[in-house]
Coordinates of C-alpha atoms in Angstrom, one line a residue:
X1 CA 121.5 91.3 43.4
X2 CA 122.3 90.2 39.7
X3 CA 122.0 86.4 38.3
X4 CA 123.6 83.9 40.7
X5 CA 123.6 86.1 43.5
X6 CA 120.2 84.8 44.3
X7 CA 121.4 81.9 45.2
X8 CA 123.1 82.6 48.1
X9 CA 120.4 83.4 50.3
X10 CA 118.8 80.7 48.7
X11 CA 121.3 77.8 50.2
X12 CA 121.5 79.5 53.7
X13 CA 118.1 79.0 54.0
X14 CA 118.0 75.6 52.5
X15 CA 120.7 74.5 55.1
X16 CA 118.1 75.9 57.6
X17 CA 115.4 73.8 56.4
X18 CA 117.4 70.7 56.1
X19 CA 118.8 71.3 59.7
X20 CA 115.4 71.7 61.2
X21 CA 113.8 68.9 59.4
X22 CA 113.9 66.2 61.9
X23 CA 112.2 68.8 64.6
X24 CA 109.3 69.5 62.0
X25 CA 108.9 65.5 61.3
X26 CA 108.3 65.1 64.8
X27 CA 106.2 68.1 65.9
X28 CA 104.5 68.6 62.2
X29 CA 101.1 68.5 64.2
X30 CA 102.1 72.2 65.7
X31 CA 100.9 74.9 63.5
X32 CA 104.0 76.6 64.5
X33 CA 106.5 74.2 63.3
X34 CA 104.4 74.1 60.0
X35 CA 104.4 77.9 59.8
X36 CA 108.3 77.8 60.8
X37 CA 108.7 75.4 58.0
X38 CA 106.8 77.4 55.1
X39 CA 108.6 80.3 55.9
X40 CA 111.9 79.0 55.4
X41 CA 110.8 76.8 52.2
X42 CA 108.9 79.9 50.9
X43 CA 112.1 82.2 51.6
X44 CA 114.8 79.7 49.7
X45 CA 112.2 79.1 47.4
X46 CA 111.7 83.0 46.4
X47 CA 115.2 83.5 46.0
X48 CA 115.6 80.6 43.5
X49 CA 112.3 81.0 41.1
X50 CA 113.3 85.1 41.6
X51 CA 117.2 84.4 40.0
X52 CA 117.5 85.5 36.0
X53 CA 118.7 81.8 35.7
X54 CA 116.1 80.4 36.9
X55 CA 113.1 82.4 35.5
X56 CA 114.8 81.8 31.7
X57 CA 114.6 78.2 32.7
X58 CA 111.2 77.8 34.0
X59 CA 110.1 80.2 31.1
X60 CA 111.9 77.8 28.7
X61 CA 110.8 74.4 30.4
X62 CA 106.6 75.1 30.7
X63 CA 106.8 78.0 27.3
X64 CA 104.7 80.7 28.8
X65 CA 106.5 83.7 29.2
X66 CA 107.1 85.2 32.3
X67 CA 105.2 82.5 34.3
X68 CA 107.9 82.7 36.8
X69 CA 106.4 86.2 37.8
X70 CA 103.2 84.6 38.8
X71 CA 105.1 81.7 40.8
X72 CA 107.4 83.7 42.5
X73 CA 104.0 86.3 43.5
X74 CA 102.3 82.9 45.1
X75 CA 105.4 81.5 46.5
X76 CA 105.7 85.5 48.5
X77 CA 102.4 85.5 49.3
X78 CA 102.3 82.0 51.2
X79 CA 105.5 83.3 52.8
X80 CA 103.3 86.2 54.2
X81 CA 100.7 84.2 55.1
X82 CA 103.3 81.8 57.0
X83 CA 104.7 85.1 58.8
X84 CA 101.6 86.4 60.3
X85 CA 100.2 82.4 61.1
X86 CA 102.9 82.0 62.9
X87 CA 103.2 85.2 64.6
X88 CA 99.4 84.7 66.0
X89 CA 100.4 81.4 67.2
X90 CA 103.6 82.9 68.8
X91 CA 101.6 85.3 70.6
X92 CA 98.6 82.9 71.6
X93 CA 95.6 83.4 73.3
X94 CA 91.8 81.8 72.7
X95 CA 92.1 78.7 70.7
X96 CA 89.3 79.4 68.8
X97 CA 90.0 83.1 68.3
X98 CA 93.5 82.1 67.0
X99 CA 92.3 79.4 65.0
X100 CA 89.7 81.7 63.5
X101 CA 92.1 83.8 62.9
X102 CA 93.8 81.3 60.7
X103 CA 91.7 80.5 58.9
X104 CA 90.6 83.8 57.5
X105 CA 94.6 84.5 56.7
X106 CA 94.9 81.2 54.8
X107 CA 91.7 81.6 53.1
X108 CA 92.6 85.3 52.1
X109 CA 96.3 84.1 50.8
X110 CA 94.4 81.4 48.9
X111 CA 91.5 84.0 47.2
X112 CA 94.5 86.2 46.3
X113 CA 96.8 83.6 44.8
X114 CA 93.8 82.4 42.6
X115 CA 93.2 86.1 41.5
X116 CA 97.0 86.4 40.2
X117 CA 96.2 82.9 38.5
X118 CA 92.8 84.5 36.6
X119 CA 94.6 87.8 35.8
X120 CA 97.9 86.3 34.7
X121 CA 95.7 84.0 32.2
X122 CA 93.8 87.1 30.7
X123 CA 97.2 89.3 30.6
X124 CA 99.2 89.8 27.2
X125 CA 103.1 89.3 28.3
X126 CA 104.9 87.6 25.4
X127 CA 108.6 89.5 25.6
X128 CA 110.0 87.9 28.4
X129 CA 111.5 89.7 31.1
X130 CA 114.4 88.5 33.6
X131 CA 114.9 91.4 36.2
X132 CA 111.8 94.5 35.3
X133 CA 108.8 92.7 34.9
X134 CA 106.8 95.0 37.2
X135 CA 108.3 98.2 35.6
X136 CA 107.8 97.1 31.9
X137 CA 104.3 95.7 32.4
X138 CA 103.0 98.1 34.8
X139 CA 100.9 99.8 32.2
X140 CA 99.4 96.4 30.5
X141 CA 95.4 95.6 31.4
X142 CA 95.4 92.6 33.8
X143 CA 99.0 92.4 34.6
X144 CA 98.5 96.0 36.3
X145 CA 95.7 95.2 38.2
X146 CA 98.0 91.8 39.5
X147 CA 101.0 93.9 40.5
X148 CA 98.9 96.5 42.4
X149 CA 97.0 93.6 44.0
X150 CA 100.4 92.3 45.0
X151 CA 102.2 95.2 46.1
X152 CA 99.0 96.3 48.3
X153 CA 98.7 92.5 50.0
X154 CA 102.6 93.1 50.8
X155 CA 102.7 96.0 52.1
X156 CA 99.0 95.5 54.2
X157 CA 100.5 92.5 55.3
X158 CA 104.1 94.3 56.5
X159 CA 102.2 97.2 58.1
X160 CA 100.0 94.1 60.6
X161 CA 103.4 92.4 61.4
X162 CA 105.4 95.4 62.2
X163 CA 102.6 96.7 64.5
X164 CA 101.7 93.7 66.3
X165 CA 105.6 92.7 67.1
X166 CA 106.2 96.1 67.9
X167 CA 103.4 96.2 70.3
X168 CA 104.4 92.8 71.8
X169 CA 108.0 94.1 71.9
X170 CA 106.8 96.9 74.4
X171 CA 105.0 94.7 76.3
X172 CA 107.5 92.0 77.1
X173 CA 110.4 94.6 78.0
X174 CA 108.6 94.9 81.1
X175 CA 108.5 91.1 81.4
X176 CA 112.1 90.8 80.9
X177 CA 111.2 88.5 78.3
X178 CA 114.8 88.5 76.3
X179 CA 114.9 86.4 73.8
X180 CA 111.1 86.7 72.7
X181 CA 112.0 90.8 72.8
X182 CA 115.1 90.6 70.9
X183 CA 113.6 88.4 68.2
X184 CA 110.7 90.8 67.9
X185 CA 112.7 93.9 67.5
X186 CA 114.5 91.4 64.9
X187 CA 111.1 91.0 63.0
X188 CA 110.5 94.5 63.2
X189 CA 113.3 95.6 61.2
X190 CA 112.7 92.5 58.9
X191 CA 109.4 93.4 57.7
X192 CA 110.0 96.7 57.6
X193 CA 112.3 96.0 54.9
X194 CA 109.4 94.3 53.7
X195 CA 107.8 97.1 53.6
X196 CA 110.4 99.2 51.7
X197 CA 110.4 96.8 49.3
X198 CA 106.9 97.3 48.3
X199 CA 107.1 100.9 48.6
X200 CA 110.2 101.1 46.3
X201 CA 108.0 99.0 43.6
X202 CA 105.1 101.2 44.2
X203 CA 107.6 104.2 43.5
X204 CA 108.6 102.5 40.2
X205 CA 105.2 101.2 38.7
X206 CA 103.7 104.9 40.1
X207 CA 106.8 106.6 37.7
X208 CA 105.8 104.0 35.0
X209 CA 102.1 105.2 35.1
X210 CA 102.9 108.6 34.6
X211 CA 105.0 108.0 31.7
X212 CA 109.0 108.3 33.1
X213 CA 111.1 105.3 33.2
X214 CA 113.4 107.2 35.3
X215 CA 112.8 105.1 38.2
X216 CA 112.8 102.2 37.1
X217 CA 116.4 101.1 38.9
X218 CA 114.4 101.4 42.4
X219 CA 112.2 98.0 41.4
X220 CA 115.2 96.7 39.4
X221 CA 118.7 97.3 41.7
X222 CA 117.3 98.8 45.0
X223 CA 114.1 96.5 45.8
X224 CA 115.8 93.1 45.5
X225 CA 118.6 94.0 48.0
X226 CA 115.6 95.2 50.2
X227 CA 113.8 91.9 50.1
X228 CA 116.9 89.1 50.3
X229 CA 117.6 91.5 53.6
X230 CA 114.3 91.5 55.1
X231 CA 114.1 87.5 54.2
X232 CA 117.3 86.9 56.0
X233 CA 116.3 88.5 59.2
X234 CA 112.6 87.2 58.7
X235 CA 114.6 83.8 59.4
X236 CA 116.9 85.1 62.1
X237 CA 113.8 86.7 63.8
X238 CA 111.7 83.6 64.3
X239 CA 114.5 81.8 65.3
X240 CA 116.1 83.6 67.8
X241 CA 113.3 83.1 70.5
X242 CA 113.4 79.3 69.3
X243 CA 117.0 78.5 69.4
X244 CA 118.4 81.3 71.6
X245 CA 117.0 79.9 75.0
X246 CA 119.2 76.5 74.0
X247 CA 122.0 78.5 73.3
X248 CA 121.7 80.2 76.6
X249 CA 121.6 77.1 78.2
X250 CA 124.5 75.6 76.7
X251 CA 126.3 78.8 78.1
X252 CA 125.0 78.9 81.1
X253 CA 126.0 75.0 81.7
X254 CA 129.5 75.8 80.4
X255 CA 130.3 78.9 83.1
X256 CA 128.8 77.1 85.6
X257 CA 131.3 74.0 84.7
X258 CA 134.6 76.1 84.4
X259 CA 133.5 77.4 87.6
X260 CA 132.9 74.5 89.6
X261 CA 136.9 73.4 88.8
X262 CA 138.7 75.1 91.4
X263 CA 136.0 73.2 94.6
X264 CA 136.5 70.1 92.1
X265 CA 140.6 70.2 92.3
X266 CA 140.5 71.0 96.2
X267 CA 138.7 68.1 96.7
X268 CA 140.5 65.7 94.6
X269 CA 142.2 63.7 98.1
X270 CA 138.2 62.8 98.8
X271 CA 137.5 61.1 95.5
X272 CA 137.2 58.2 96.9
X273 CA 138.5 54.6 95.2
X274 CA 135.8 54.6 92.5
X275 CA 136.2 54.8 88.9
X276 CA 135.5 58.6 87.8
X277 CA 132.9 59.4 85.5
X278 CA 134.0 59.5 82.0
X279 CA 132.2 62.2 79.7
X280 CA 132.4 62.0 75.6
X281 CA 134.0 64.2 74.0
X282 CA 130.9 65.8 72.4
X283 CA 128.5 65.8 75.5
X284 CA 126.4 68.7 75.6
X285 CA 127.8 71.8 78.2
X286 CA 124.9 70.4 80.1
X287 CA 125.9 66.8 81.0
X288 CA 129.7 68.1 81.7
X289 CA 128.3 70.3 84.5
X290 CA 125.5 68.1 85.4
X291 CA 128.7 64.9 85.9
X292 CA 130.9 67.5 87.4
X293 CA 128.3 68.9 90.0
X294 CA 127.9 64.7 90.6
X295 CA 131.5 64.2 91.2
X296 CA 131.8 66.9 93.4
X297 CA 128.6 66.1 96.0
X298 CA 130.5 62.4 96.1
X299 CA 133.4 63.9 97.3
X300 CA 131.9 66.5 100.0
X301 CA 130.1 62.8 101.4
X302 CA 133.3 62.2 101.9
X303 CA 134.3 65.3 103.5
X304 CA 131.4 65.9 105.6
X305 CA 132.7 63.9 108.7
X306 CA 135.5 67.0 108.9
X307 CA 132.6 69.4 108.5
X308 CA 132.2 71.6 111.9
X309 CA 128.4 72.9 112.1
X310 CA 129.4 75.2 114.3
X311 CA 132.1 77.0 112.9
X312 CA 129.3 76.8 109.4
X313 CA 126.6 78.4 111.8
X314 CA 129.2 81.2 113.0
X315 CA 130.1 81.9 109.6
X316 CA 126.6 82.2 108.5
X317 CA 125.7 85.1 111.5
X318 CA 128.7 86.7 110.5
X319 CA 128.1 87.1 106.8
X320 CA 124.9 88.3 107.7
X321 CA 125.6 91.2 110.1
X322 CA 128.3 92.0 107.2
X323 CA 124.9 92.8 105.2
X324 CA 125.0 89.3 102.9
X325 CA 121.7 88.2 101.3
X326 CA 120.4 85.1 103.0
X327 CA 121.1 82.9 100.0
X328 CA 125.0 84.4 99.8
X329 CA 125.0 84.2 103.5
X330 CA 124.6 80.1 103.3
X331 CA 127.3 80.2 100.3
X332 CA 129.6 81.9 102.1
X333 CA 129.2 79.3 105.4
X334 CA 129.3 76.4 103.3
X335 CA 132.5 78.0 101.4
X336 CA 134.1 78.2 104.8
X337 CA 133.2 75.4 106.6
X338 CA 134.4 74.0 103.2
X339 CA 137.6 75.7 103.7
X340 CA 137.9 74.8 107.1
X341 CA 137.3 71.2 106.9
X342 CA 140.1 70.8 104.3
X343 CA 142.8 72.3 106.7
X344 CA 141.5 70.0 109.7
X345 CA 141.6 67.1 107.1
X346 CA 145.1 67.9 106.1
X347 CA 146.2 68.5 109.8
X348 CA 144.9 65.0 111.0
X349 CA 146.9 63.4 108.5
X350 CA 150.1 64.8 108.9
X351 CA 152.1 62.6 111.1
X352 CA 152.6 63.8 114.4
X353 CA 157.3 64.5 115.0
X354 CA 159.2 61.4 116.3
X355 CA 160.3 61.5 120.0
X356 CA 163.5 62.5 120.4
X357 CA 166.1 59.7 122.0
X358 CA 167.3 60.3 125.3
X359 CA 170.7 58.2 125.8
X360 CA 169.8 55.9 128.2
X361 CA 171.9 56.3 132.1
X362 CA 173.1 53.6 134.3
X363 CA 171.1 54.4 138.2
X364 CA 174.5 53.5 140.1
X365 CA 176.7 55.9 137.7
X366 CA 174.2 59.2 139.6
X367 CA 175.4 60.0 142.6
X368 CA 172.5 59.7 144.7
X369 CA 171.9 63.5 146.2
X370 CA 168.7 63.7 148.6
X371 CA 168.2 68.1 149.6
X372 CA 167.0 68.6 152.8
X373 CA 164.4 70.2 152.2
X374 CA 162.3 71.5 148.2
X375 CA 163.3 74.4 146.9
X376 CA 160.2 76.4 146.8
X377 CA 159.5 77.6 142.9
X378 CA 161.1 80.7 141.5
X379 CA 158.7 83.1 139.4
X380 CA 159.8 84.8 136.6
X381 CA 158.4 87.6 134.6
X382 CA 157.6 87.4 131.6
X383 CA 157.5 90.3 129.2
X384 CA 153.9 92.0 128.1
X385 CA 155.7 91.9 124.0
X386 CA 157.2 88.3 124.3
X387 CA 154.9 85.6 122.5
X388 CA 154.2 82.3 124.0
X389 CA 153.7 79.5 122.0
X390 CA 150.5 77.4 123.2
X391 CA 150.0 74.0 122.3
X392 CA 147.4 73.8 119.7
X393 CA 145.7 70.4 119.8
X394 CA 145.8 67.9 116.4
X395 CA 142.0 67.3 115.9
X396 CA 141.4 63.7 115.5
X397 CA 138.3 62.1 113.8
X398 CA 136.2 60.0 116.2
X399 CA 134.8 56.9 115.5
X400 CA 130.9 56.8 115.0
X401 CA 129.1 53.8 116.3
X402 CA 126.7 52.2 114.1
X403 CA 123.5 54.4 113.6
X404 CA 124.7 57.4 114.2
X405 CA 125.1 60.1 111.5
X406 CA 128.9 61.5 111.1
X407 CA 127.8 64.0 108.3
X408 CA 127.0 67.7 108.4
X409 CA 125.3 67.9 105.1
X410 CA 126.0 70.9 102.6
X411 CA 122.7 72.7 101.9
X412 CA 124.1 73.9 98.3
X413 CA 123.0 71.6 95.3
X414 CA 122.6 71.9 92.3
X415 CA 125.5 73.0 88.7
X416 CA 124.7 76.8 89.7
X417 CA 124.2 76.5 93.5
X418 CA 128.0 74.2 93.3
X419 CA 129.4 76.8 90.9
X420 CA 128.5 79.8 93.5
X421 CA 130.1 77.4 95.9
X422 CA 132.9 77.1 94.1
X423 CA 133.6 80.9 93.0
X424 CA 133.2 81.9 96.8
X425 CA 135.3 79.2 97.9
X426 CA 138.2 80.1 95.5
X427 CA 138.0 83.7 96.8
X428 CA 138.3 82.8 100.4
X429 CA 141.3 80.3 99.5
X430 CA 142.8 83.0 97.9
X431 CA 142.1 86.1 100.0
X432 CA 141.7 84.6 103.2
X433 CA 139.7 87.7 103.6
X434 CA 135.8 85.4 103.3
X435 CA 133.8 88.4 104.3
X436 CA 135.0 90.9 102.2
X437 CA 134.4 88.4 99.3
X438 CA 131.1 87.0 100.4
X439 CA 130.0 90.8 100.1
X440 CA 131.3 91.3 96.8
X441 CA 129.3 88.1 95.9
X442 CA 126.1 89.2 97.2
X443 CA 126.2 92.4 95.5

């Protein structure tokens, strides 16, 4: 990274912070949202007071040389002590221990920032330097003892976070815990990063001690790559256990939405007279399925008095000898009786063929014939291939009188219970085939 390049990092994370401000104004009592809040403020902050712009600045503005060391030292140090605060509050247990805990951290971050002060004020650094100031002071009394001092509270503090989230990694795999793991294995990465980064230094003061500048380009090119990296996905790791469970959400609400259209369309002649709901267009994925799953319960009320319990309770015993889970058993049944009800509903109001007209014959114009005696009837065989057509009766809703209930009521609720409805009811409209496809949906 070389002069503005600093800054990049620096803005991302700003955005970050400004983003999540209005969350940490209103939950600023949670020593989370605090810790979540120096991290990123400690992160941007690093990346602009660590920037050869800045540093001539600040050197400029107060006129102590190579002050900006010693800020940019305290402002990574309260950024470590924010990582492991929040990480013991991420992964709970007794108040007290955890608060303890806390306490000894911050005080610890607190003794060490005033021991870079003390040293920094006894050290002898007058030629200012932008981008080596480890490597070119490395051998000078105080300023040594503040750059091991710093290198060993970094890397101590890497080595704790990378164990403890790998631990707690291993231990929520088998909890299934996704987003928690992910963002873990996130933070393991990050700090150790981290950790490079203070070994590379090391390397590079180490060299310096024993006389070779040789290595100085590890502290100089390599280690600040290595620390806006491991910042960046410090940031991304806290985060994803905060904001991917929303983002799942949000996706989950969306699928469940697209798939509740085709049951929504099918029942679009039972919409009934009222006004439909009107969404905005920047409603969260949530309220779209939440109206749509709304919508469509309205319109299978208005269904339900074609709804045969029967032919639902049929459907239901035969999905289940097919091997169907209970729960994709009752989808099927409802899909079908569903299914079913939509044809009978469509069959009642088709209108039934006109009579045909028979022209009309005077009595007298007949010739009155009277047999002697009935014919007696004349069978005739019918062949076993030839079909018969058999009148199929028109079912026809009956009234209800007054208290009676005229409803067989759907036992699937719900955005995801409707959008399984809905994807099992699109395969048997399609297929006509509903217990191959209520298998497939079990599996």
């Amino acid at each position: 990274m070389n002069g503005s390049d600093y800054y990049i990092p620096a803005v991302a994370l700003a955005v970050a912070l400004v983003v999540k401000s209005p969350s940490f104004w209103r939950t600023w009592h949670s020593p989370m949202s605090k810790s979540i809040f120096v991290i990123l403020a400690a992160s941007a902050a690093g990346f602009v007071f660590g920037a050869p712009p800045t540093i001539e600045r600040v050197n400029r503005i107060t006129g102590v040389p190579n002050i900006s060391a010693l800020i940019v030292y305290c402002i990574l140090s309260c950024l470590s002590c924010g990582s492991l605060v929040l990480l013991m509050h991420w992964r709970g247990g007794p108040e007290e221990s955890v608060r303890r805990h806390t306490r000894m951290w911050i005080a610890a971050t607190v003794a060490v920032i005033a021991t870079f002060c003390v040293l920094f004020s006894l050290s002898d650094v007058p030629v200012e330097q932008q981008r080596d100031f480890d490597t070119f002071y490395a051998t000078t009394p105080y300023v040594r003892e503040m750059i091991v001092l710093y290198l060993t509270a970094h890397t101590a503090m890497s080595l704790v976070v990378v164990t403890k989230c790998w631990r707690w990694a291993r231990e929520l795999r088998a909890l299934r815990a996704a987003w928690t793991h992910w963002g873990l294995l996130i933070l393991v990465a990050a700090f150790g990063l981290t950790l490079s980064f203070a070994l590379v230094k090391f390397v590079a003061v180490c060299a310096r001690w024993s006389g070779t500048d040789a290595w100085d380009s590890l502290s100089t090119d390599v280690a600040p790559g290595l620390a806006g990296l491991g910042a960046g996905l410090t940031t991304v790791g806290f985060l994803v256990p905060v904001v991917g469970p929303r983002l799942g959400s949000m996706w989950v609400s969306w699928r469940a939405y697209r798939a509740m259209e085709p049951l929504l369309r099918a029942l679009e002649p039972f919409a009934g007279p009222g006004t439909p709901m009107r969404i905005r267009s920047t409603s969260s994925p949530e309220i779209r399925a939440m109206a749509r799953s709304t919508e469509i319960a309205d319109r299978l009320l208005n269904l339900a008095p074609h709804l045969d319990s029967g032919r639902r309770e049929a459907a239901e015993r035969y999905a289940s000898s097919r091997g169907c889970e209970p729960e994709a058993a009752v989808i099927f049944a409802e899909a079908s009786a569903i299914h079913a009800a939509l044809v009978t509903a469509r069959a009642a109001r088709t209108p039934a063929p006109a009579p045909v007209a028979v022209p009309a014959v005077r009595p007298s114009s007949v010739p009155a014939i009277r047999p002697a005696s009935a014919p007696a009837p004349v069978a005739v065989p019918i062949p076993a291939s030839a079909s018969v057509p058999v009148p199929v009766p028109v079912p026809v809703p009956v009234p209800v009188p007054d208290g009676a209930s005229a409803t067989t009521p759907t036992r699937v609720s719900g955005t995801t219970g409707l959008a399984r409805l809905s994807i099992q009811f699109s395969k048997i409209h399609a297929s006509e085939v509903p217990v191959v496809t209520a298998r497939s949906a079990s599996d």
